Structure formats: structure tokens, C-alpha cells
């Protein structure tokens, strides 16, 4: 299983419009942060690959072109804020697409089944209300993305992996973190993607540990955690809070995402290194770093 960070920025993105700060003016490519999203490749039952998108923000078109995304088999949504959802119309290219594959030499348009969306009940209800045209049989013009909404509250199977929604709080809003677990000859291997949160309950942490199969040789290979900035925030983890909750959750490799323009990649890396010793439980982590756009991580050593 491989995860590519399509975006690692907060709702403003980096650089921020009309900002002349050092990070927004930085020439370091790791300081260019589009809105947070991830793209996951899994090994499929038919010996091919399936592809899962986590969130579809307003930068999705740019991200998809940059990473040459050609296939989306499912979407996992954390919540319905604009920076995680407002690229939804661009998914129409994946549900009714112009293909240049050998079996379609004339580049003819063909229909595909609706893309399954998985999220919590509140987000599903919000999508139906705000994007009602997606579900109308009377849509006209350039067409629209064909999606099927699937509210989920428990672990489910998608092709060869288990997917677990992890309840979290983003201020007053309940969001869904996502735990993806694959079986390998060495045991279960997992990636947790937990963004847009400032509180994760003990029950949710226990759920992660259980579904990872930690008591049966399972490993949480990668923990992706919301880490907004140094200063505390009302709806996101600060860097220190992210380290604190990461100590409780564990993980071989820990990655901060949803980053602001308040710290550069280099500054964030240095801050983490300076403070990680304050959390003894993180001593076993192989790495704790800020993620960056285009970074790919895998459950298998490459």
C-alpha cells in the first residue's frame, strides 16, 4: 500500500494570497503546500491496483495533473469543509471520462459506475444538501460527477484492505479519520490518516490499536496527523499537541500535515527534533517529520 500526499496545506494553502512572509516567498519546493489530500494505491484481488482518494479539495485538479492521476475507485472524506470537498466536480472526469487507452482508440466518452464515497453521517447529509445537483436526474450542461454516498460508522472491506472510520473532533464538528489496513505475510500493516482534528478520544485511539492488530503482530507503519502550527488553535492540533497524541497512538513513522505558512519545512523539522524528547513514548518512532506535497510513503520498505 502506497500513499502520496497530494496536498499538505491548511485551508489557505501556501503561499497564502497577498502574503509576503518568508515562507510564502520561499524557494523551497517543500514550502509549496496545496490543500490537504492523499492518494492511495493498493494491490487488488485481480493482480492490478485500486486507487483511493482521501478528500477532494479545490486544488484537486492541479494535484491530479501533477501526479498524473488516471483512476479513482473510491473516495474517503474527512468532512465537508471547502478545503476538503470543493474539488468534487472535477471527479466527473473519472465517472464519465475521455479515454486514450488502446481499447478506446477513438477517444470516445464512456460511462463508468458511480464513484463510492465513504464518510460519516453528518458529512453525507451536508453533501446531499450543498451539492444536490449531483443527485438530480435532471442535470444538464457539461454533466456532473456520478457518486454514491455511503455513510459508514464501522470497519468495512474494500477490495483487499480493511478501512476503519475513526471519530475525531474538529472544534464542534465531528470528522472522520481513516485507518487503512492490509494483510501481509508478516502480519497486518496500516496507515492512519488523521487530519482536521483537535481532539481524538481514548476510545478512538483504542479503535486504531485494535484494528491495526497490534496484539497479533500488526504494525501502524505510518501515522499522518494534523499539525497546524506552533501556536495553539481552536480546531487543529498544534505541533506539541500533535506530538502528544502521536505518543498515545504510536507509529513507526509520523507525519505532520495541514500545515500553515507560519513555519517553513526546515523550521518545522527543527521544532519537532527539538521537542520530541519531551514525549518519551516517541523514542521508538523511526521518524517524525512534516509531510510535503508529492511525498510518497509505503507500508513496504522500498
Short mmCIF file of C-alpha atoms in Angstrom, two decimals:
data_model
loop_
_atom_site.label_atom_id
_atom_site.label_comp_id
_atom_site.label_asym_id
_atom_site.label_seq_id
_atom_site.Cartn_x
_atom_site.Cartn_y
_atom_site.Cartn_z
CA UNK A 1 0.00 0.00 0.00
CA UNK A 2 1.36 3.38 -1.00
CA UNK A 3 0.13 6.84 0.00
CA UNK A 4 1.03 10.00 -1.91
CA UNK A 5 0.44 13.37 -0.28
CA UNK A 6 -1.41 15.40 -2.91
CA UNK A 7 -1.54 18.39 -0.57
CA UNK A 8 -0.28 19.18 2.93
CA UNK A 9 -1.51 22.74 3.46
CA UNK A 10 -4.21 24.28 5.57
CA UNK A 11 -7.31 25.96 4.15
CA UNK A 12 -5.40 28.99 2.79
CA UNK A 13 -2.72 26.90 1.10
CA UNK A 14 0.89 28.09 0.96
CA UNK A 15 1.78 30.58 -0.38
CA UNK A 16 -1.15 32.49 1.02
CA UNK A 17 -2.78 35.01 -1.31
CA UNK A 18 -1.37 38.53 -0.81
CA UNK A 19 1.16 37.41 1.82
CA UNK A 20 4.82 38.43 1.65
CA UNK A 21 6.13 36.41 4.60
CA UNK A 22 9.35 34.42 4.32
CA UNK A 23 7.58 31.07 3.95
CA UNK A 24 5.21 32.33 1.26
CA UNK A 25 8.22 33.75 -0.62
CA UNK A 26 10.35 30.64 -0.04
CA UNK A 27 12.07 28.97 -2.99
CA UNK A 28 11.99 25.59 -1.20
CA UNK A 29 9.54 23.32 -3.06
CA UNK A 30 8.59 21.71 0.27
CA UNK A 31 7.11 25.04 1.34
CA UNK A 32 4.57 24.96 -1.51
CA UNK A 33 1.51 23.44 0.14
CA UNK A 34 -1.76 22.85 -1.67
CA UNK A 35 -4.88 21.95 0.29
CA UNK A 36 -4.64 18.65 2.17
CA UNK A 37 -5.47 15.44 0.32
CA UNK A 38 -3.96 11.99 -0.24
CA UNK A 39 -3.99 9.33 -2.97
CA UNK A 40 -3.59 5.67 -2.03
CA UNK A 41 -2.62 2.72 -4.19
CA UNK A 42 -3.49 -0.80 -3.04
CA UNK A 43 -2.85 -4.23 -4.54
CA UNK A 44 -6.13 -5.56 -5.90
CA UNK A 45 -7.62 -9.05 -5.96
CA UNK A 46 -7.23 -9.19 -9.73
CA UNK A 47 -3.46 -8.53 -9.52
CA UNK A 48 -3.92 -4.94 -10.67
CA UNK A 49 -4.20 -1.85 -8.47
CA UNK A 50 -7.07 0.07 -6.94
CA UNK A 51 -6.83 3.76 -6.07
CA UNK A 52 -8.45 5.60 -3.16
CA UNK A 53 -8.65 9.38 -2.79
CA UNK A 54 -8.83 10.98 0.66
CA UNK A 55 -10.61 14.34 0.33
CA UNK A 56 -11.13 16.30 -2.87
CA UNK A 57 -10.32 19.94 -2.22
CA UNK A 58 -10.23 22.98 -4.51
CA UNK A 59 -6.67 22.15 -5.60
CA UNK A 60 -7.59 18.64 -6.78
CA UNK A 61 -7.38 19.46 -10.50
CA UNK A 62 -3.83 20.78 -10.12
CA UNK A 63 -2.86 17.85 -7.90
CA UNK A 64 -4.30 15.26 -10.28
CA UNK A 65 -2.43 16.72 -13.24
CA UNK A 66 0.79 16.95 -11.26
CA UNK A 67 0.64 13.31 -10.12
CA UNK A 68 -0.83 12.02 -13.42
CA UNK A 69 -3.87 10.53 -11.68
CA UNK A 70 -5.85 8.35 -14.10
CA UNK A 71 -8.04 6.25 -11.85
CA UNK A 72 -10.14 6.71 -8.71
CA UNK A 73 -12.03 3.72 -7.33
CA UNK A 74 -13.26 5.23 -4.06
CA UNK A 75 -13.20 8.45 -2.06
CA UNK A 76 -12.85 8.79 1.71
CA UNK A 77 -13.99 12.13 3.11
CA UNK A 78 -12.86 13.52 6.44
CA UNK A 79 -15.54 16.24 6.49
CA UNK A 80 -17.30 18.78 4.30
CA UNK A 81 -15.29 21.98 4.77
CA UNK A 82 -14.48 23.68 1.47
CA UNK A 83 -10.75 22.93 1.54
CA UNK A 84 -11.53 19.20 1.63
CA UNK A 85 -14.54 18.97 -0.68
CA UNK A 86 -14.84 21.75 -3.24
CA UNK A 87 -13.00 19.93 -6.00
CA UNK A 88 -15.82 17.41 -6.21
CA UNK A 89 -16.95 18.50 -9.69
CA UNK A 90 -13.58 17.52 -11.15
CA UNK A 91 -14.37 13.90 -10.35
CA UNK A 92 -16.69 13.84 -13.36
CA UNK A 93 -13.60 13.10 -15.44
CA UNK A 94 -13.36 9.79 -13.60
CA UNK A 95 -17.03 8.78 -13.81
CA UNK A 96 -17.62 9.78 -17.44
CA UNK A 97 -14.21 10.02 -18.98
CA UNK A 98 -12.41 10.56 -22.27
CA UNK A 99 -10.01 7.65 -22.51
CA UNK A 100 -7.00 7.25 -24.74
CA UNK A 101 -6.43 3.65 -23.75
CA UNK A 102 -5.78 1.10 -26.54
CA UNK A 103 -9.26 -0.36 -26.17
CA UNK A 104 -10.77 3.05 -26.92
CA UNK A 105 -8.73 4.39 -29.84
CA UNK A 106 -11.35 6.94 -30.90
CA UNK A 107 -11.24 8.68 -27.51
CA UNK A 108 -14.95 8.09 -27.11
CA UNK A 109 -16.70 9.04 -23.91
CA UNK A 110 -17.94 6.10 -21.89
CA UNK A 111 -19.85 5.71 -18.65
CA UNK A 112 -18.42 4.24 -15.50
CA UNK A 113 -20.24 3.23 -12.33
CA UNK A 114 -20.68 5.94 -9.69
CA UNK A 115 -17.63 6.50 -7.52
CA UNK A 116 -18.35 5.31 -3.96
CA UNK A 117 -17.90 7.99 -1.31
CA UNK A 118 -17.39 6.90 2.29
CA UNK A 119 -17.81 9.35 5.16
CA UNK A 120 -19.72 9.89 8.38
CA UNK A 121 -23.45 10.56 8.53
CA UNK A 122 -23.12 14.30 9.09
CA UNK A 123 -20.86 14.84 6.10
CA UNK A 124 -23.06 12.71 3.84
CA UNK A 125 -26.10 14.78 4.81
CA UNK A 126 -24.21 18.02 4.18
CA UNK A 127 -23.12 16.88 0.71
CA UNK A 128 -26.70 15.99 -0.25
CA UNK A 129 -27.82 19.46 0.77
CA UNK A 130 -24.99 21.57 -0.65
CA UNK A 131 -24.36 19.54 -3.81
CA UNK A 132 -27.91 18.42 -4.50
CA UNK A 133 -27.41 18.69 -8.28
CA UNK A 134 -25.09 15.68 -8.12
CA UNK A 135 -28.08 13.53 -7.25
CA UNK A 136 -30.58 15.06 -9.69
CA UNK A 137 -31.75 13.11 -12.72
CA UNK A 138 -32.45 16.44 -14.46
CA UNK A 139 -28.86 17.68 -14.56
CA UNK A 140 -27.86 19.26 -17.86
CA UNK A 141 -24.94 21.05 -19.49
CA UNK A 142 -21.45 19.68 -19.00
CA UNK A 143 -22.60 16.84 -16.82
CA UNK A 144 -21.65 16.14 -13.24
CA UNK A 145 -19.69 13.68 -11.19
CA UNK A 146 -21.51 10.42 -10.55
CA UNK A 147 -21.07 9.45 -6.93
CA UNK A 148 -22.76 7.13 -4.46
CA UNK A 149 -22.79 8.24 -0.84
CA UNK A 150 -22.08 5.58 1.77
CA UNK A 151 -22.28 6.75 5.40
CA UNK A 152 -20.14 4.41 7.50
CA UNK A 153 -19.51 4.10 11.22
CA UNK A 154 -17.71 0.76 11.39
CA UNK A 155 -14.84 -1.07 9.72
CA UNK A 156 -15.59 -2.28 6.21
CA UNK A 157 -13.71 -4.14 3.50
CA UNK A 158 -12.70 -2.51 0.24
CA UNK A 159 -11.13 -4.97 -2.19
CA UNK A 160 -8.09 -6.35 -0.32
CA UNK A 161 -7.93 -3.92 2.62
CA UNK A 162 -9.88 -3.02 5.74
CA UNK A 163 -10.93 0.60 6.18
CA UNK A 164 -11.89 1.97 9.58
CA UNK A 165 -13.52 5.38 10.15
CA UNK A 166 -12.01 6.99 13.25
CA UNK A 167 -14.27 9.53 15.03
CA UNK A 168 -12.47 12.78 15.87
CA UNK A 169 -13.46 16.34 16.81
CA UNK A 170 -12.58 19.43 14.77
CA UNK A 171 -13.78 22.07 17.21
CA UNK A 172 -17.55 21.36 17.47
CA UNK A 173 -17.60 19.29 14.25
CA UNK A 174 -17.17 15.51 14.19
CA UNK A 175 -14.74 14.48 11.48
CA UNK A 176 -13.63 11.09 10.20
CA UNK A 177 -10.05 9.96 10.36
CA UNK A 178 -9.19 6.92 8.27
CA UNK A 179 -7.25 3.78 9.12
CA UNK A 180 -6.31 1.54 6.18
CA UNK A 181 -5.03 -1.96 6.93
CA UNK A 182 -3.63 -4.57 4.58
CA UNK A 183 -2.64 -8.14 5.34
CA UNK A 184 0.94 -9.10 4.50
CA UNK A 185 2.94 -12.29 5.08
CA UNK A 186 4.49 -10.51 8.08
CA UNK A 187 1.11 -9.52 9.53
CA UNK A 188 -1.27 -6.55 9.28
CA UNK A 189 0.29 -3.27 8.13
CA UNK A 190 -1.59 0.02 8.50
CA UNK A 191 -1.63 3.71 7.63
CA UNK A 192 -3.66 6.14 9.75
CA UNK A 193 -4.69 9.46 8.18
CA UNK A 194 -5.97 11.77 10.91
CA UNK A 195 -6.39 15.37 9.87
CA UNK A 196 -8.65 18.27 10.81
CA UNK A 197 -8.91 17.49 14.49
CA UNK A 198 -8.06 18.98 17.85
CA UNK A 199 -9.33 16.04 19.90
CA UNK A 200 -9.10 12.26 19.49
CA UNK A 201 -10.75 10.29 22.27
CA UNK A 202 -9.20 7.37 24.10
CA UNK A 203 -11.91 5.20 22.53
CA UNK A 204 -10.81 6.22 19.04
CA UNK A 205 -7.18 5.55 19.90
CA UNK A 206 -8.14 2.11 21.22
CA UNK A 207 -10.05 1.50 17.99
CA UNK A 208 -6.92 2.28 15.97
CA UNK A 209 -4.84 -0.11 18.06
CA UNK A 210 -7.46 -2.86 17.78
CA UNK A 211 -7.96 -2.59 14.02
CA UNK A 212 -4.20 -2.41 13.42
CA UNK A 213 -3.94 -5.81 15.09
CA UNK A 214 -1.11 -4.66 17.34
CA UNK A 215 -1.60 -7.64 19.65
CA UNK A 216 -1.23 -10.03 16.71
CA UNK A 217 1.94 -8.76 15.11
CA UNK A 218 0.31 -5.82 13.36
CA UNK A 219 2.11 -2.52 12.85
CA UNK A 220 1.00 1.03 12.33
CA UNK A 221 3.66 1.83 9.77
CA UNK A 222 2.62 5.43 9.14
CA UNK A 223 0.66 7.89 11.27
CA UNK A 224 -0.38 11.04 9.41
CA UNK A 225 -1.52 13.60 11.98
CA UNK A 226 -2.95 17.11 11.91
CA UNK A 227 -0.19 19.53 12.97
CA UNK A 228 -1.14 23.08 12.10
CA UNK A 229 1.48 25.35 13.66
CA UNK A 230 3.42 26.12 16.85
CA UNK A 231 0.67 28.27 18.39
CA UNK A 232 -2.44 26.51 19.68
CA UNK A 233 -5.64 26.69 17.62
CA UNK A 234 -9.32 26.13 18.41
CA UNK A 235 -9.91 23.39 15.82
CA UNK A 236 -6.49 21.91 14.98
CA UNK A 237 -3.61 20.32 16.87
CA UNK A 238 -0.58 22.50 17.45
CA UNK A 239 2.82 20.89 16.90
CA UNK A 240 3.17 19.99 20.59
CA UNK A 241 -0.38 18.65 20.75
CA UNK A 242 0.28 16.56 17.65
CA UNK A 243 3.36 15.09 19.33
CA UNK A 244 1.35 14.39 22.48
CA UNK A 245 -1.42 12.49 20.68
CA UNK A 246 1.13 10.73 18.45
CA UNK A 247 2.78 9.39 21.60
CA UNK A 248 -0.55 7.81 22.57
CA UNK A 249 -1.29 6.40 19.12
CA UNK A 250 2.21 5.26 18.11
CA UNK A 251 3.53 4.56 14.64
CA UNK A 252 6.84 3.70 13.01
CA UNK A 253 6.79 6.93 11.02
CA UNK A 254 4.84 10.06 11.97
CA UNK A 255 3.98 12.82 9.51
CA UNK A 256 2.50 16.26 10.22
CA UNK A 257 0.05 17.62 7.66
CA UNK A 258 -2.41 20.52 7.25
CA UNK A 259 0.45 22.99 7.77
CA UNK A 260 0.22 26.78 7.74
CA UNK A 261 2.65 29.39 6.42
CA UNK A 262 3.82 30.18 9.97
CA UNK A 263 6.76 27.76 9.75
CA UNK A 264 8.85 26.52 6.84
CA UNK A 265 9.57 22.85 6.23
CA UNK A 266 13.05 23.32 7.67
CA UNK A 267 11.76 25.20 10.72
CA UNK A 268 9.05 22.62 11.39
CA UNK A 269 11.55 19.78 11.14
CA UNK A 270 13.86 21.54 13.61
CA UNK A 271 11.00 22.25 16.03
CA UNK A 272 9.93 18.60 16.06
CA UNK A 273 13.51 17.46 16.65
CA UNK A 274 13.91 19.95 19.48
CA UNK A 275 10.75 18.88 21.32
CA UNK A 276 10.24 15.16 20.61
CA UNK A 277 12.35 14.19 23.65
CA UNK A 278 9.62 15.72 25.84
CA UNK A 279 7.47 12.73 24.86
CA UNK A 280 9.33 9.54 25.91
CA UNK A 281 6.82 7.30 24.15
CA UNK A 282 8.04 8.65 20.83
CA UNK A 283 11.52 7.21 21.35
CA UNK A 284 10.61 4.14 19.29
CA UNK A 285 9.37 6.17 16.30
CA UNK A 286 11.77 5.80 13.39
CA UNK A 287 10.97 9.29 12.09
CA UNK A 288 8.79 12.30 12.90
CA UNK A 289 8.68 14.84 10.09
CA UNK A 290 6.44 17.33 8.31
CA UNK A 291 4.97 15.88 5.13
CA UNK A 292 5.18 17.78 1.86
CA UNK A 293 3.28 17.79 -1.43
CA UNK A 294 4.29 14.89 -3.68
CA UNK A 295 5.83 12.78 -0.91
CA UNK A 296 5.06 9.05 -1.25
CA UNK A 297 5.17 6.62 1.67
CA UNK A 298 4.67 2.85 1.67
CA UNK A 299 3.85 0.07 4.11
CA UNK A 300 6.61 -1.97 2.48
CA UNK A 301 10.26 -0.96 2.62
CA UNK A 302 11.42 0.03 -0.85
#
